[in-house]
PDB file of C-alpha atoms in Angstrom:
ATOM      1  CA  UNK A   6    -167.574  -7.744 -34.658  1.00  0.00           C
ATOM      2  CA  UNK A   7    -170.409  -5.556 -34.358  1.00  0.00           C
ATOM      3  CA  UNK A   8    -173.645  -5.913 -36.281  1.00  0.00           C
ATOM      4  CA  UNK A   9    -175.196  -2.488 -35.678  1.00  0.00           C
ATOM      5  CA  UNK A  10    -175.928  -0.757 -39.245  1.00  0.00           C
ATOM      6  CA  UNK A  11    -174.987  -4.263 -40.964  1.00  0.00           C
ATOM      7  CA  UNK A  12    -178.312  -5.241 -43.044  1.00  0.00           C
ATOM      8  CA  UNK A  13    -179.948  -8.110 -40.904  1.00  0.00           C
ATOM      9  CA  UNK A  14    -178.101  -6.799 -37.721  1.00  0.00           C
ATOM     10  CA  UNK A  15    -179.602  -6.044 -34.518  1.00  0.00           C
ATOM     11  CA  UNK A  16    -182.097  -3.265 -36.220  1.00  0.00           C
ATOM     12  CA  UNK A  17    -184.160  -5.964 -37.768  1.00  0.00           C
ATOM     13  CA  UNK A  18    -185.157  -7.070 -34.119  1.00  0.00           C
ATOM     14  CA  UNK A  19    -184.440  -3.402 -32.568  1.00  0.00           C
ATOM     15  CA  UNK A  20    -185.117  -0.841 -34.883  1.00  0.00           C
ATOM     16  CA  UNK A  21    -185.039   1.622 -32.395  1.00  0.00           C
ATOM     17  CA  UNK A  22    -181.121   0.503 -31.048  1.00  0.00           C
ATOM     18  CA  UNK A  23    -179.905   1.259 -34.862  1.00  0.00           C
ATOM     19  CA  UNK A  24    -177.546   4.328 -35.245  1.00  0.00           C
ATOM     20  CA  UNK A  25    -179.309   7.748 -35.289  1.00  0.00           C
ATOM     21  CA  UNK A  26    -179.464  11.398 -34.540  1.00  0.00           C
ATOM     22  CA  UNK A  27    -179.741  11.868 -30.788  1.00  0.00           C
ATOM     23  CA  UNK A  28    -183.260  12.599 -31.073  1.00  0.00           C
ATOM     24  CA  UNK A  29    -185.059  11.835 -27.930  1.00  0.00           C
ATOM     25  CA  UNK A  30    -188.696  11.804 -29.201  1.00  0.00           C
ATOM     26  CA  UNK A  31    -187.574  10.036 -32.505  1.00  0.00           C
ATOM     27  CA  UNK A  32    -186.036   7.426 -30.346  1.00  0.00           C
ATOM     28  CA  UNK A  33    -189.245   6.863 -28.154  1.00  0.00           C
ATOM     29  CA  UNK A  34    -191.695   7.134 -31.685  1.00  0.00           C
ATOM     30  CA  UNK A  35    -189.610   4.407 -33.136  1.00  0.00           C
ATOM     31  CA  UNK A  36    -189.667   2.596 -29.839  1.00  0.00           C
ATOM     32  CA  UNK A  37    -193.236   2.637 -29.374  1.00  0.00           C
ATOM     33  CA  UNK A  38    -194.014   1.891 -33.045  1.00  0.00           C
ATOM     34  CA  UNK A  39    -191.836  -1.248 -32.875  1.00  0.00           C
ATOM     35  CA  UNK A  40    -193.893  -2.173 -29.527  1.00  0.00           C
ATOM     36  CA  UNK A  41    -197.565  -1.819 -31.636  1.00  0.00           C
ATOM     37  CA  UNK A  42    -195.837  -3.848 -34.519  1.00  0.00           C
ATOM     38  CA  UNK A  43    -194.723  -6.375 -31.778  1.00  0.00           C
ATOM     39  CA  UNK A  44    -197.573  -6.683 -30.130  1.00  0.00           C
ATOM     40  CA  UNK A  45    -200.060  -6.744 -33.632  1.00  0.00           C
ATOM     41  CA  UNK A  46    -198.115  -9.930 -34.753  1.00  0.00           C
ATOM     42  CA  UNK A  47    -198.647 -11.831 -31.788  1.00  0.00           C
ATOM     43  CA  UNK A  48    -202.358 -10.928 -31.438  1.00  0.00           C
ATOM     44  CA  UNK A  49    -202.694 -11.878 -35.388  1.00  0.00           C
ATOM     45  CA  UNK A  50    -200.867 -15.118 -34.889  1.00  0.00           C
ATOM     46  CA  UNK A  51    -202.552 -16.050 -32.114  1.00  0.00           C
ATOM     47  CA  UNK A  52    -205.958 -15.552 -33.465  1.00  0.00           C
ATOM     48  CA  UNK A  53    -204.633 -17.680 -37.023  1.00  0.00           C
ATOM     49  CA  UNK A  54    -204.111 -20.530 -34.146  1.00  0.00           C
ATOM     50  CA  UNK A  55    -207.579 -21.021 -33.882  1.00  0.00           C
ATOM     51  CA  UNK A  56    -208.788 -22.150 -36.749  1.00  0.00           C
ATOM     52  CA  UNK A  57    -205.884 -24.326 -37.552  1.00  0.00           C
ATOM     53  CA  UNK A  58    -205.697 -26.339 -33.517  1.00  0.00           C
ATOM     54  CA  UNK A  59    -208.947 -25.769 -31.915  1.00  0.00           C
ATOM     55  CA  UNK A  60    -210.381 -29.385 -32.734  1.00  0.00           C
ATOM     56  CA  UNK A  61    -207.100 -30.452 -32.387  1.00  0.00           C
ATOM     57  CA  UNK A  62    -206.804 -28.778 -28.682  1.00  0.00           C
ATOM     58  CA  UNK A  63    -210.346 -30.023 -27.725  1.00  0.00           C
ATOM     59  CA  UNK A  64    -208.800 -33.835 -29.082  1.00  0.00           C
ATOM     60  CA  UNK A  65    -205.533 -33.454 -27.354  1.00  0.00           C
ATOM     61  CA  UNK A  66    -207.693 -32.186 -23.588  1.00  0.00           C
ATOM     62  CA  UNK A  67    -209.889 -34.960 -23.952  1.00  0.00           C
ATOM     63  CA  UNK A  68    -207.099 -37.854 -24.295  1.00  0.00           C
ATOM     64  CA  UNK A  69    -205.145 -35.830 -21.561  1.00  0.00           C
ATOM     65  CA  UNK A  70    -208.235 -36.059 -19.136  1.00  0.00           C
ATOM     66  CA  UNK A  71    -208.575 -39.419 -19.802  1.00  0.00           C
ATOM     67  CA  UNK A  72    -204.483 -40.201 -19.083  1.00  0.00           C
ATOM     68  CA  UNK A  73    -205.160 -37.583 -16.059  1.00  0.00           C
ATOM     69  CA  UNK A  74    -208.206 -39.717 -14.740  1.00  0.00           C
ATOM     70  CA  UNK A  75    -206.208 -43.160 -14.801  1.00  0.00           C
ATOM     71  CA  UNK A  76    -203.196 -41.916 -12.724  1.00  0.00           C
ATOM     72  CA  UNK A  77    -201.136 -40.406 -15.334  1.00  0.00           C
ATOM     73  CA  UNK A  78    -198.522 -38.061 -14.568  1.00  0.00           C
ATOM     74  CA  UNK A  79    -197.454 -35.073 -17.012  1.00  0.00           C
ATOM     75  CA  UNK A  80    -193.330 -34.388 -17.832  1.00  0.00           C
ATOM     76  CA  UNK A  81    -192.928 -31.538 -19.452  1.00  0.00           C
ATOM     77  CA  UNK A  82    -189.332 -30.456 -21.201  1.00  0.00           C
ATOM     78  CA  UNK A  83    -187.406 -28.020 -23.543  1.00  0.00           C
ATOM     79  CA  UNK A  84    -184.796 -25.993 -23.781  1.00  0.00           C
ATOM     80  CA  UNK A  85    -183.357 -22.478 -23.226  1.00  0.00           C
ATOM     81  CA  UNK A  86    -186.867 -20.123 -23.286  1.00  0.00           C
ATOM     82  CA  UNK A  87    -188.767 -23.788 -23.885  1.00  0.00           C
ATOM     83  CA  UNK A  88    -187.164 -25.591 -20.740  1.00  0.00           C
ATOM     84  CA  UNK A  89    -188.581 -21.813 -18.839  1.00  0.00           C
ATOM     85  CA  UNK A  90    -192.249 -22.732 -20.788  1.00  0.00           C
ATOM     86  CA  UNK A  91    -192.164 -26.824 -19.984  1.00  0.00           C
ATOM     87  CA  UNK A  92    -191.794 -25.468 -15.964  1.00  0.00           C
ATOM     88  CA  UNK A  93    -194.242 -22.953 -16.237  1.00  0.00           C
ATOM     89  CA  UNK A  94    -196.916 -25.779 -17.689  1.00  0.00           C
ATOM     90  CA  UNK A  95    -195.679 -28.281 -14.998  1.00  0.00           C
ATOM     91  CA  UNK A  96    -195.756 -25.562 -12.474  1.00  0.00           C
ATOM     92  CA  UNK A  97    -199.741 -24.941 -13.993  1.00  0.00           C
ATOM     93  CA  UNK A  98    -200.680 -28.401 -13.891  1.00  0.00           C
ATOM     94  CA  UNK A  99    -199.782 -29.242 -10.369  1.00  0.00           C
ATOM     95  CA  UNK A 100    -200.117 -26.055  -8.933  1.00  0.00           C
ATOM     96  CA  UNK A 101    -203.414 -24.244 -10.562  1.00  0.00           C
ATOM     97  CA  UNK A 102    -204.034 -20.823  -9.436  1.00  0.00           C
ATOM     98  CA  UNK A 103    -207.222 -20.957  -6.661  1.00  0.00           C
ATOM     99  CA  UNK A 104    -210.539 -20.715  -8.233  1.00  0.00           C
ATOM    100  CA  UNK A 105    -209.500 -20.733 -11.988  1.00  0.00           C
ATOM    101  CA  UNK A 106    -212.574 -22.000 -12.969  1.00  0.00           C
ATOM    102  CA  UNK A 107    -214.098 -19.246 -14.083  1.00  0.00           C
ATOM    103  CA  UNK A 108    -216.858 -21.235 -16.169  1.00  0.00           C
ATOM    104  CA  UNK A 109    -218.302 -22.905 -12.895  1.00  0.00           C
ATOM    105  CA  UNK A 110    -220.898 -21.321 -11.176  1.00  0.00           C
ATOM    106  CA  UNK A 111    -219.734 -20.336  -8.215  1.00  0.00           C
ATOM    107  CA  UNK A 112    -216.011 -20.711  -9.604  1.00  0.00           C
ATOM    108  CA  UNK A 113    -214.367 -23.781  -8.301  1.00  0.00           C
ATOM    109  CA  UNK A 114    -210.671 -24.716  -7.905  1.00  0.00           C
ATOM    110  CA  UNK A 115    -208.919 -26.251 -10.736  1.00  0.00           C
ATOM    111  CA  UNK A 116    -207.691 -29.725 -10.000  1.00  0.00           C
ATOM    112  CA  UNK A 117    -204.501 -30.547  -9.261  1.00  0.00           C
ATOM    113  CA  UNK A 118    -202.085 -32.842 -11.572  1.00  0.00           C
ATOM    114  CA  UNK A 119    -199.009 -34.820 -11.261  1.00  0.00           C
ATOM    115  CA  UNK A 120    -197.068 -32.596 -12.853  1.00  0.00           C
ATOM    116  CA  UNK A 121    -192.448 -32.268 -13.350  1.00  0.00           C
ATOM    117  CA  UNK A 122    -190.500 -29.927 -15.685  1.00  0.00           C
ATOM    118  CA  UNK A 123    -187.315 -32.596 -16.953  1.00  0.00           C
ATOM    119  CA  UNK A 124    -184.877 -29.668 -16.626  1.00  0.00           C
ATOM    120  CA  UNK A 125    -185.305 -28.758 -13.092  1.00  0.00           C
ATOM    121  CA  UNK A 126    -183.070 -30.658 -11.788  1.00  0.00           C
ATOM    122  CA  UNK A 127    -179.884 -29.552 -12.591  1.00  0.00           C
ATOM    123  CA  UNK A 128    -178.060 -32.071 -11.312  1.00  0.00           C
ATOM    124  CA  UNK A 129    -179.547 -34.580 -12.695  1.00  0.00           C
ATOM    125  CA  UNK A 130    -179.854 -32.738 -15.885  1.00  0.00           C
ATOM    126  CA  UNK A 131    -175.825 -32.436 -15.812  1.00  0.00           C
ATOM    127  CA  UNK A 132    -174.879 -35.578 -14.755  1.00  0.00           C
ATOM    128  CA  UNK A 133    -177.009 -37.365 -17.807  1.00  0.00           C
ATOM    129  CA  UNK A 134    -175.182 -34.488 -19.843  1.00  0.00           C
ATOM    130  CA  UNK A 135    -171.623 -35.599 -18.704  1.00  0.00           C
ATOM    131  CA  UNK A 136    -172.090 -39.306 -18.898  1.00  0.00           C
ATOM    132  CA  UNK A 137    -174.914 -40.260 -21.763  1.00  0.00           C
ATOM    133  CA  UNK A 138    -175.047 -37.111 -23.494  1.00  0.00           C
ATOM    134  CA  UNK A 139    -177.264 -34.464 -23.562  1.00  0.00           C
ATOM    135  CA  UNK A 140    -179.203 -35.327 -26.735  1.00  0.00           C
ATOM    136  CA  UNK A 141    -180.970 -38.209 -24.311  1.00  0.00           C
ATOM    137  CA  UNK A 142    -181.295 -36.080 -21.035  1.00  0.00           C
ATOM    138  CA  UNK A 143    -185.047 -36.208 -21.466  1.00  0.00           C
ATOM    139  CA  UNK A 144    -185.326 -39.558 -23.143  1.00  0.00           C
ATOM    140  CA  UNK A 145    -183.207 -41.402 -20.670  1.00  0.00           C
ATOM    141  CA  UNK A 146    -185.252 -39.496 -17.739  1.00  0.00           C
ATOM    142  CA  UNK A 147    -188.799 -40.453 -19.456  1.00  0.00           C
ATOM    143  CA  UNK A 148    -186.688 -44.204 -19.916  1.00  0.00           C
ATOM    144  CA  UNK A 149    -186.905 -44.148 -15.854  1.00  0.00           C
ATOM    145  CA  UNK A 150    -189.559 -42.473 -14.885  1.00  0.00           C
ATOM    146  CA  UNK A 151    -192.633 -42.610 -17.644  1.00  0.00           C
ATOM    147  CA  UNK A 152    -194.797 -45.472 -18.022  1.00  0.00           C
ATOM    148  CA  UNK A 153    -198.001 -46.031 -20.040  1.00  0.00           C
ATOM    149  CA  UNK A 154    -200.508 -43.728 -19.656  1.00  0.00           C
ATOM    150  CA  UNK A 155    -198.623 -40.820 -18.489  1.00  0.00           C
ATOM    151  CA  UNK A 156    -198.156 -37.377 -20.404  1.00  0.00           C
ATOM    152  CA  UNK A 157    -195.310 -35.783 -22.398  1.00  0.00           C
ATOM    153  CA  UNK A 158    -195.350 -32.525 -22.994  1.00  0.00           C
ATOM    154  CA  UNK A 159    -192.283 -31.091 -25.474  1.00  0.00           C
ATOM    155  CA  UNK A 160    -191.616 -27.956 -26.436  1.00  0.00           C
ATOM    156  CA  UNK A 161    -189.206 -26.385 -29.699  1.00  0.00           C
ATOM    157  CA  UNK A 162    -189.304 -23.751 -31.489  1.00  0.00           C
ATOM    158  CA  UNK A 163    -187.690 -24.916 -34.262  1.00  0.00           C
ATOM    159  CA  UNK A 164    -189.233 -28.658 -34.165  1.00  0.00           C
ATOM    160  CA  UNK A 165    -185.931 -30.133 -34.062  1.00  0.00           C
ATOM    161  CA  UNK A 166    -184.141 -30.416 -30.826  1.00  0.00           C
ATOM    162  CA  UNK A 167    -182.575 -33.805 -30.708  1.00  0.00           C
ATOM    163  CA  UNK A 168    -183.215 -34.193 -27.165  1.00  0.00           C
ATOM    164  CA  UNK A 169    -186.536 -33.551 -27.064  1.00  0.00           C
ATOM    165  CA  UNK A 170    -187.430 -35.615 -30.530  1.00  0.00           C
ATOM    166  CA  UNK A 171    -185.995 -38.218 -29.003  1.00  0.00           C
ATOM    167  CA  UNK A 172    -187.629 -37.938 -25.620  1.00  0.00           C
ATOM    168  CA  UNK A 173    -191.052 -37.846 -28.197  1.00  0.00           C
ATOM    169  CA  UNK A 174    -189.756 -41.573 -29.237  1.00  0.00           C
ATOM    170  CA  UNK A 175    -189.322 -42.471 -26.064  1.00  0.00           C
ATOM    171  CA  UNK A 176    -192.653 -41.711 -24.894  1.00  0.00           C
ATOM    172  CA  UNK A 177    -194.460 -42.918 -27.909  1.00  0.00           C
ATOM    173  CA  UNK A 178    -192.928 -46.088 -27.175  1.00  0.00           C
ATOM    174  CA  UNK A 179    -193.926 -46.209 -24.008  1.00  0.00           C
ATOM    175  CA  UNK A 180    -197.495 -45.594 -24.420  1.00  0.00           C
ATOM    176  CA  UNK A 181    -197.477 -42.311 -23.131  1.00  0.00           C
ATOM    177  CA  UNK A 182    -199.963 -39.784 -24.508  1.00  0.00           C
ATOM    178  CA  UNK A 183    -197.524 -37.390 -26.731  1.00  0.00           C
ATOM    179  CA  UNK A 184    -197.857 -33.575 -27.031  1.00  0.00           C
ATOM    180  CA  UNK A 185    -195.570 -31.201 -28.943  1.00  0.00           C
ATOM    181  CA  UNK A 186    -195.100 -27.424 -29.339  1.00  0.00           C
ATOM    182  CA  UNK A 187    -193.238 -26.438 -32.199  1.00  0.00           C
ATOM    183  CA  UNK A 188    -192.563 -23.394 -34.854  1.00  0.00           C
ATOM    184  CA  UNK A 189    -191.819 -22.662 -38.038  1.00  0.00           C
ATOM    185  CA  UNK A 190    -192.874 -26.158 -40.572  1.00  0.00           C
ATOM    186  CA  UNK A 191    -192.828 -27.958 -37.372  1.00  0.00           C
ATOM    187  CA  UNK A 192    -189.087 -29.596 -37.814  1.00  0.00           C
ATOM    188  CA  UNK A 193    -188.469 -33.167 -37.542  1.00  0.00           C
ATOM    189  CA  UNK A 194    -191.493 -33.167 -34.878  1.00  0.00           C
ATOM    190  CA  UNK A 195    -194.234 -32.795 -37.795  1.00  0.00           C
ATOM    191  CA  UNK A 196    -193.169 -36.283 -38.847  1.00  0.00           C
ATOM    192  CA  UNK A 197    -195.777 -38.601 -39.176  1.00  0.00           C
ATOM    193  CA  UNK A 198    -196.007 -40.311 -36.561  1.00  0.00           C
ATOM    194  CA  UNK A 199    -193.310 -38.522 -34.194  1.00  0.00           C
ATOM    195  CA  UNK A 200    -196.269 -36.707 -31.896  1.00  0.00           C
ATOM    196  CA  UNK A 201    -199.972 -37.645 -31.499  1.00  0.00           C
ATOM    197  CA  UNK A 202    -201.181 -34.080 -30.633  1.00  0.00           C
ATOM    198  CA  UNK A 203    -198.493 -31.839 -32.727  1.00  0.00           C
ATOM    199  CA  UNK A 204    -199.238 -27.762 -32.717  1.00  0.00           C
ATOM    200  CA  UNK A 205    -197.451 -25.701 -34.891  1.00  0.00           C
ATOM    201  CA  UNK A 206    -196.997 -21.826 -34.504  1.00  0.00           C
ATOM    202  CA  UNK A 207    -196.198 -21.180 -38.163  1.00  0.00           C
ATOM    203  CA  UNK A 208    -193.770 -18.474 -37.486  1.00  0.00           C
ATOM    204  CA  UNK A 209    -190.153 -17.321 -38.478  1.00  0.00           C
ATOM    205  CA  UNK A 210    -189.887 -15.591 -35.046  1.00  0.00           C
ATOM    206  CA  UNK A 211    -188.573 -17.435 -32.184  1.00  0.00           C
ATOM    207  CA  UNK A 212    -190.122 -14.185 -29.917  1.00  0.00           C
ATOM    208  CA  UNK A 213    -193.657 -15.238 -31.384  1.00  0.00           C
ATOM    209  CA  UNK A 214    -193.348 -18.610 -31.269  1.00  0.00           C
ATOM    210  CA  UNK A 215    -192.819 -18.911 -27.990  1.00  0.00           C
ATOM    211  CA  UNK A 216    -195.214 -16.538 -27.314  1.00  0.00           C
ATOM    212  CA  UNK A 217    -197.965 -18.043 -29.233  1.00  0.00           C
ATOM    213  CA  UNK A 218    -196.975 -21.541 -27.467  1.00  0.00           C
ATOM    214  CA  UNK A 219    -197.675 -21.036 -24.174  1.00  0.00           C
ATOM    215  CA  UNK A 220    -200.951 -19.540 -24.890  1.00  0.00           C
ATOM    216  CA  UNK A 221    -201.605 -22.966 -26.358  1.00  0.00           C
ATOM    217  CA  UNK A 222    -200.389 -24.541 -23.379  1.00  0.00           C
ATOM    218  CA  UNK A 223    -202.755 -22.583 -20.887  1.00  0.00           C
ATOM    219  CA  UNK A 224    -205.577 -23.283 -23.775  1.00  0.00           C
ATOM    220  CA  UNK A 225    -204.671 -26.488 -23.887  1.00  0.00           C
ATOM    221  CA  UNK A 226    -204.514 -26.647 -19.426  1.00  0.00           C
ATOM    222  CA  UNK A 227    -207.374 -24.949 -19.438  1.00  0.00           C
ATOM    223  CA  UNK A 228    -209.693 -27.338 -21.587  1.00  0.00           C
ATOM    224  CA  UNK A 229    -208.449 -30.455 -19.948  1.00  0.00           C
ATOM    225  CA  UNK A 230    -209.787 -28.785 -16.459  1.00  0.00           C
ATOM    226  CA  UNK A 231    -212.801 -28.620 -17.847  1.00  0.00           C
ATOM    227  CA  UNK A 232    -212.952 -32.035 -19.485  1.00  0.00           C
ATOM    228  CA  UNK A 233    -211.696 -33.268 -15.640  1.00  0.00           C
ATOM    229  CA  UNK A 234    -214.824 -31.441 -14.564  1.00  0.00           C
ATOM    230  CA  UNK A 235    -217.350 -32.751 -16.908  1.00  0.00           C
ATOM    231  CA  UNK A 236    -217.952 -29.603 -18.173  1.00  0.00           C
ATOM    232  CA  UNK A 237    -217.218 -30.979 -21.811  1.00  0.00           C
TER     233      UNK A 237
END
């Protein structure tokens, strides 16, 4: 059944798809206005971020440096648009774009980490799926692969993806440095406890929230280079 022209339909996210005249510049007014609207949320809710993480971000750098320095290796995991963020951070960890140092004088290359995305292999990821379920296809990979000292990175929007509170347990119990990306009240992941270095997006959008979390994450990337570099 159709939700177009239903209250809470697709118009509250697309205003501009909602049944109208066919009137071309109305259409592209209403288009563009929802685009400002858009793009003034994010820029707002990104700015609110920080005053409520920056010591927190500085905190979280410094005890990732530290893991970084010792050997430590960084797993990063979600799912749906968060398993696309956790590979982008993995991707930015142990493949940093050349001379991203931009506070260096001359700029210098960022340093490379030891860095895997949990959901990139699919059949791994389909195989735990199948036989242990796929509430513990993180948990059971950081099980095998983590050990103390290393880095987990989780990200939900909603704070409450089984598989990825449980692959927060996992690590914690492992002595792995814990760090978690979540939206709204933070879920089941703002429990004390749960995640060492927990930042919330408090937003009602899943399109913001994951926006506003993987600016964190490159914050957050971008802070433990410098730490690495004894710039801070």
């Amino acid at each position: 059944m159709s939700t177009v022209g239903q209250p809470g339909g697709i118009e509250a996210l697309y205003p501009f798809l909602a049944p109208a005249p066919a009137d071309r510049e109305a259409v592209v007014a209403d288009l563009c206005a929802s685009t400002r609207r858009k793009a003034g949320e994010i820029v707002a809710l990104r700015r609110s971020l920080v005053a409520s993480h920056g010591e927190r971000l500085v905190a979280c750098a410094r005890a990732m440096a530290a893991a970084i320095e010792a050997g430590g290796r960084l797993f990063a995991f979600g799912n749906g648009g968060s398993s696309t963020d956790a590979q982008a951070v993995a991707q930015l960890f142990a493949a940093p774009p050349e001379a991203a140092r931009a506070t260096a004088a001359p700029p210098q290359p960022a340093r490379a980490v030891a860095a895997v995305a949990l959901a990139q292999d699919v059949a791994l990821v389909t195989a735990l799926s199948n036989d242990v379920g796929y509430e513990l296809v993180f948990a059971r990979q950081l099980a095998a692969l983590g050990r103390r000292g290393d880095v987990a990175v989780g990200l939900s929007t909603s704070g409450g993806s089984r598989n990825v509170v449980d692959a927060m347990a996992e690590a914690s119990r492992r002595g792995m440095v814990t760090v978690g990306m979540a939206g709204y009240d933070g879920g089941a992941m703002a429990q004390e406890g749960r995640v060492a270095y927990l930042f919330v997006v408090p937003s009602a959008s899943v399109h913001r929230i994951q926006e506003a979390q993987i600016t964190l994450c490159h914050v957050l990337w971008e802070l433990t280079q410098r730490v690495l570099a004894g710039e801070m």
